C-alpha cells in the first residue's frame, strides 16, 4: 500500500510548538574588561562612603605668635657735618657719652615696640644696651652698614676710637638663638627690628671670646620684604614711629666698589688673601657719619593699649 505524504497532526503540533515556544537556552555570558569596569563602578556608587575624619583638636593646633608690644625704646639719630672715618680718629674719648662730633644735627627719633612675650631674653638685652647706666651702650655708636632698599646695621662691637660698641660682658647669654620659636616672624616690610645672627659684622677675635654677647641689630628699610633674612635672624620688635627717619637713613649714599674691584677682591679672597676680607668690610659703609646720638626706654602709662603688629 502506498505511504501517505500528509503529515500527521501530532507532528504538526510539535512543529508549531517548536516554532512559537522554543525551549529555554542556558546562556553563558562572556565577561569582558568593559563589563567588569562597569560593574565595579556601579558597586562603588552604591557602597556607603565612610564618614569624614573629625576635625583636629584645638589643643593640638599651634598657638598664635604673641607679638604683643611689652616695651618701648626711643633712638635718636644724628649726622655729622663732615665725613667721619672711625679708623683715623684715635683721639675719640673712651667715654660712651661723648658725642662723635660737636656740630652734629638731629635727623629725628624712632620709637621701637618690642615683643617681650615672644623673645624675653633678646628684648631684655636690647633694653640694657639702650640704658644710660649700662657699661656698654648703643649711645654714640655708628650705623656702620646701609644696604639700600633692604636694611641698615648698627651695634657692631669693637673699639671706642672707631665709634663701635664696647663689648658687653655683663649681659646674660641669649639662649633664644637656638630656639625655633625665636625665628618664626618674617622680615616682611619696612620697620622690622631684628637681632643680627647671619648678618653679624663683629670681628672674629671678638666672637671667639668666651664671654661674647651678640648685640648687633638691623632695621629693615623697605619698600619690600627681605626674605633672605628670614629664619636666620631674630625679629624682636617693630618701628612704631619714625619710618620717615628710617627712610632718610636708607637714602644716605654708601661706598660701592666698581665691578673690576669686586672681581679682583673675589679672586684675592679665593686665593686666601686676608686683605680681601678687610677690603670687603668697608663695602656699603655710609659716606656720611650717621650715629645713635641717644637712646632709652619710654615708660607708657597704659601698655595694654599698645598695638599688636606682625
GROMACS .gro file of N, CA, C and O in nm, residues 192-234:
model
  172
  192UNK      N    1   6.104   9.646   6.051
  192UNK     CA    2   6.123   9.526   6.132
  192UNK      C    3   6.258   9.537   6.204
  192UNK      O    4   6.360   9.567   6.141
  193UNK      N    5   6.259   9.513   6.335
  193UNK     CA    6   6.381   9.519   6.416
  193UNK      C    7   6.424   9.376   6.447
  193UNK      O    8   6.344   9.295   6.494
  194UNK      N    9   6.551   9.347   6.419
  194UNK     CA   10   6.596   9.208   6.426
  194UNK      C   11   6.737   9.202   6.483
  194UNK      O   12   6.821   9.289   6.456
  195UNK      N   13   6.762   9.099   6.566
  195UNK     CA   14   6.896   9.072   6.618
  195UNK      C   15   6.978   9.001   6.511
  195UNK      O   16   6.936   8.899   6.456
  196UNK      N   17   7.095   9.054   6.480
  196UNK     CA   18   7.177   9.001   6.371
  196UNK      C   19   7.247   8.872   6.412
  196UNK      O   20   7.322   8.870   6.510
  197UNK      N   21   7.223   8.767   6.339
  197UNK     CA   22   7.297   8.642   6.354
  197UNK      C   23   7.371   8.611   6.225
  197UNK      O   24   7.494   8.608   6.221
  198UNK      N   25   7.298   8.595   6.116
  198UNK     CA   26   7.363   8.568   5.988
  198UNK      C   27   7.433   8.692   5.933
  198UNK      O   28   7.532   8.681   5.860
  199UNK      N   29   7.383   8.810   5.967
  199UNK     CA   30   7.440   8.935   5.915
  199UNK      C   31   7.539   8.997   6.013
  199UNK      O   32   7.579   9.111   5.995
  200UNK      N   33   7.579   8.923   6.114
  200UNK     CA   34   7.665   8.978   6.217
  200UNK      C   35   7.800   9.021   6.159
  200UNK      O   36   7.865   8.946   6.086
  201UNK      N   37   7.842   9.144   6.196
  201UNK     CA   38   7.962   9.205   6.138
  201UNK      C   39   8.074   9.220   6.241
  201UNK      O   40   8.173   9.287   6.214
  202UNK      N   41   8.061   9.159   6.357
  202UNK     CA   42   8.165   9.169   6.460
  202UNK      C   43   8.293   9.098   6.415
  202UNK      O   44   8.288   9.000   6.339
  203UNK      N   45   8.405   9.147   6.463
  203UNK     CA   46   8.533   9.083   6.431
  203UNK      C   47   8.538   8.942   6.487
  203UNK      O   48   8.480   8.913   6.592
  204UNK      N   49   8.612   8.856   6.417
  204UNK     CA   50   8.620   8.716   6.459
  204UNK      C   51   8.687   8.700   6.595
  204UNK      O   52   8.649   8.614   6.673
  205UNK      N   53   8.788   8.782   6.625
  205UNK     CA   54   8.855   8.769   6.754
  205UNK      C   55   8.762   8.805   6.869
  205UNK      O   56   8.775   8.752   6.980
  206UNK      N   57   8.666   8.895   6.843
  206UNK     CA   58   8.566   8.929   6.946
  206UNK      C   59   8.469   8.813   6.965
  206UNK      O   60   8.430   8.779   7.077
  207UNK      N   61   8.430   8.750   6.856
  207UNK     CA   62   8.336   8.638   6.865
  207UNK      C   63   8.395   8.518   6.937
  207UNK      O   64   8.322   8.437   6.995
  208UNK      N   65   8.528   8.503   6.933
  208UNK     CA   66   8.592   8.389   6.997
  208UNK      C   67   8.606   8.406   7.148
  208UNK      O   68   8.642   8.311   7.217
  209UNK      N   69   8.576   8.524   7.197
  209UNK     CA   70   8.580   8.547   7.342
  209UNK      C   71   8.471   8.463   7.408
  209UNK      O   72   8.355   8.466   7.367
  210UNK      N   73   8.505   8.384   7.511
  210UNK     CA   74   8.402   8.301   7.577
  210UNK      C   75   8.291   8.383   7.640
  210UNK      O   76   8.182   8.332   7.663
  211UNK      N   77   8.317   8.511   7.668
  211UNK     CA   78   8.214   8.598   7.725
  211UNK      C   79   8.143   8.682   7.620
  211UNK      O   80   8.077   8.780   7.653
  212UNK      N   81   8.157   8.642   7.494
  212UNK     CA   82   8.098   8.721   7.385
  212UNK      C   83   7.945   8.720   7.395
  212UNK      O   84   7.883   8.616   7.416
  213UNK      N   85   7.885   8.839   7.378
  213UNK     CA   86   7.740   8.855   7.374
  213UNK      C   87   7.705   8.936   7.249
  213UNK      O   88   7.756   9.047   7.231
  214UNK      N   89   7.622   8.880   7.167
  214UNK     CA   90   7.585   8.946   7.040
  214UNK      C   91   7.477   9.051   7.064
  214UNK      O   92   7.371   9.020   7.118
  215UNK      N   93   7.506   9.176   7.023
  215UNK     CA   94   7.408   9.284   7.040
  215UNK      C   95   7.386   9.361   6.910
  215UNK      O   96   7.315   9.462   6.909
  216UNK      N   97   7.447   9.318   6.801
  216UNK     CA   98   7.429   9.388   6.673
  216UNK      C   99   7.286   9.366   6.624
  216UNK      O  100   7.232   9.256   6.631
  217UNK      N  101   7.225   9.473   6.571
  217UNK     CA  102   7.086   9.464   6.527
  217UNK      C  103   7.070   9.532   6.391
  217UNK      O  104   7.158   9.608   6.346
  218UNK      N  105   6.957   9.506   6.327
  218UNK     CA  106   6.925   9.567   6.199
  218UNK      C  107   6.781   9.616   6.202
  218UNK      O  108   6.698   9.567   6.279
  219UNK      N  109   6.754   9.712   6.115
  219UNK     CA  110   6.617   9.761   6.093
  219UNK      C  111   6.593   9.762   5.942
  219UNK      O  112   6.672   9.820   5.867
  220UNK      N  113   6.488   9.694   5.898
  220UNK     CA  114   6.459   9.690   5.756
  220UNK      C  115   6.406   9.826   5.711
  220UNK      O  116   6.332   9.892   5.782
  221UNK      N  117   6.445   9.864   5.588
  221UNK     CA  118   6.410   9.997   5.538
  221UNK      C  119   6.304   9.993   5.429
  221UNK      O  120   6.251  10.098   5.392
  222UNK      N  121   6.272   9.873   5.378
  222UNK     CA  122   6.173   9.865   5.271
  222UNK      C  123   6.230   9.913   5.140
  222UNK      O  124   6.350   9.939   5.128
  223UNK      N  125   6.145   9.928   5.037
  223UNK     CA  126   5.999   9.919   5.044
  223UNK      C  127   5.945   9.776   5.046
  223UNK      O  128   5.830   9.755   5.080
  224UNK      N  129   6.027   9.678   5.008
  224UNK     CA  130   5.980   9.540   5.001
  224UNK      C  131   6.032   9.457   5.117
  224UNK      O  132   6.103   9.507   5.206
  225UNK      N  133   5.997   9.329   5.119
  225UNK     CA  134   6.045   9.239   5.225
  225UNK      C  135   6.191   9.200   5.203
  225UNK      O  136   6.249   9.225   5.097
  226UNK      N  137   6.249   9.137   5.304
  226UNK     CA  138   6.386   9.086   5.296
  226UNK      C  139   6.384   8.937   5.331
  226UNK      O  140   6.423   8.897   5.442
  227UNK      N  141   6.337   8.852   5.240
  227UNK     CA  142   6.324   8.709   5.273
  227UNK      C  143   6.457   8.641   5.302
  227UNK      O  144   6.460   8.536   5.366
  228UNK      N  145   6.569   8.699   5.255
  228UNK     CA  146   6.700   8.637   5.280
  228UNK      C  147   6.737   8.644   5.428
  228UNK      O  148   6.827   8.572   5.473
  229UNK      N  149   6.668   8.729   5.504
  229UNK     CA  150   6.695   8.740   5.647
  229UNK      C  151   6.611   8.645   5.731
  229UNK      O  152   6.642   8.622   5.848
  230UNK      N  153   6.504   8.590   5.672
  230UNK     CA  154   6.412   8.504   5.746
  230UNK      C  155   6.482   8.376   5.790
  230UNK      O  156   6.568   8.322   5.719
  231UNK      N  157   6.443   8.328   5.909
  231UNK     CA  158   6.493   8.203   5.967
  231UNK      C  159   6.641   8.210   6.005
  231UNK      O  160   6.698   8.107   6.044
  232UNK      N  161   6.702   8.327   5.993
  232UNK     CA  162   6.844   8.342   6.026
  232UNK      C  163   6.869   8.448   6.132
  232UNK      O  164   6.976   8.450   6.192
  233UNK      N  165   6.773   8.537   6.152
  233UNK     CA  166   6.787   8.647   6.247
  233UNK      C  167   6.660   8.655   6.331
  233UNK      O  168   6.552   8.619   6.285
  234UNK      N  169   6.674   8.704   6.453
  234UNK     CA  170   6.563   8.702   6.548
  234UNK      C  171   6.487   8.835   6.542
  234UNK      O  172   6.539   8.939   6.584
   0.00000   0.00000   0.00000
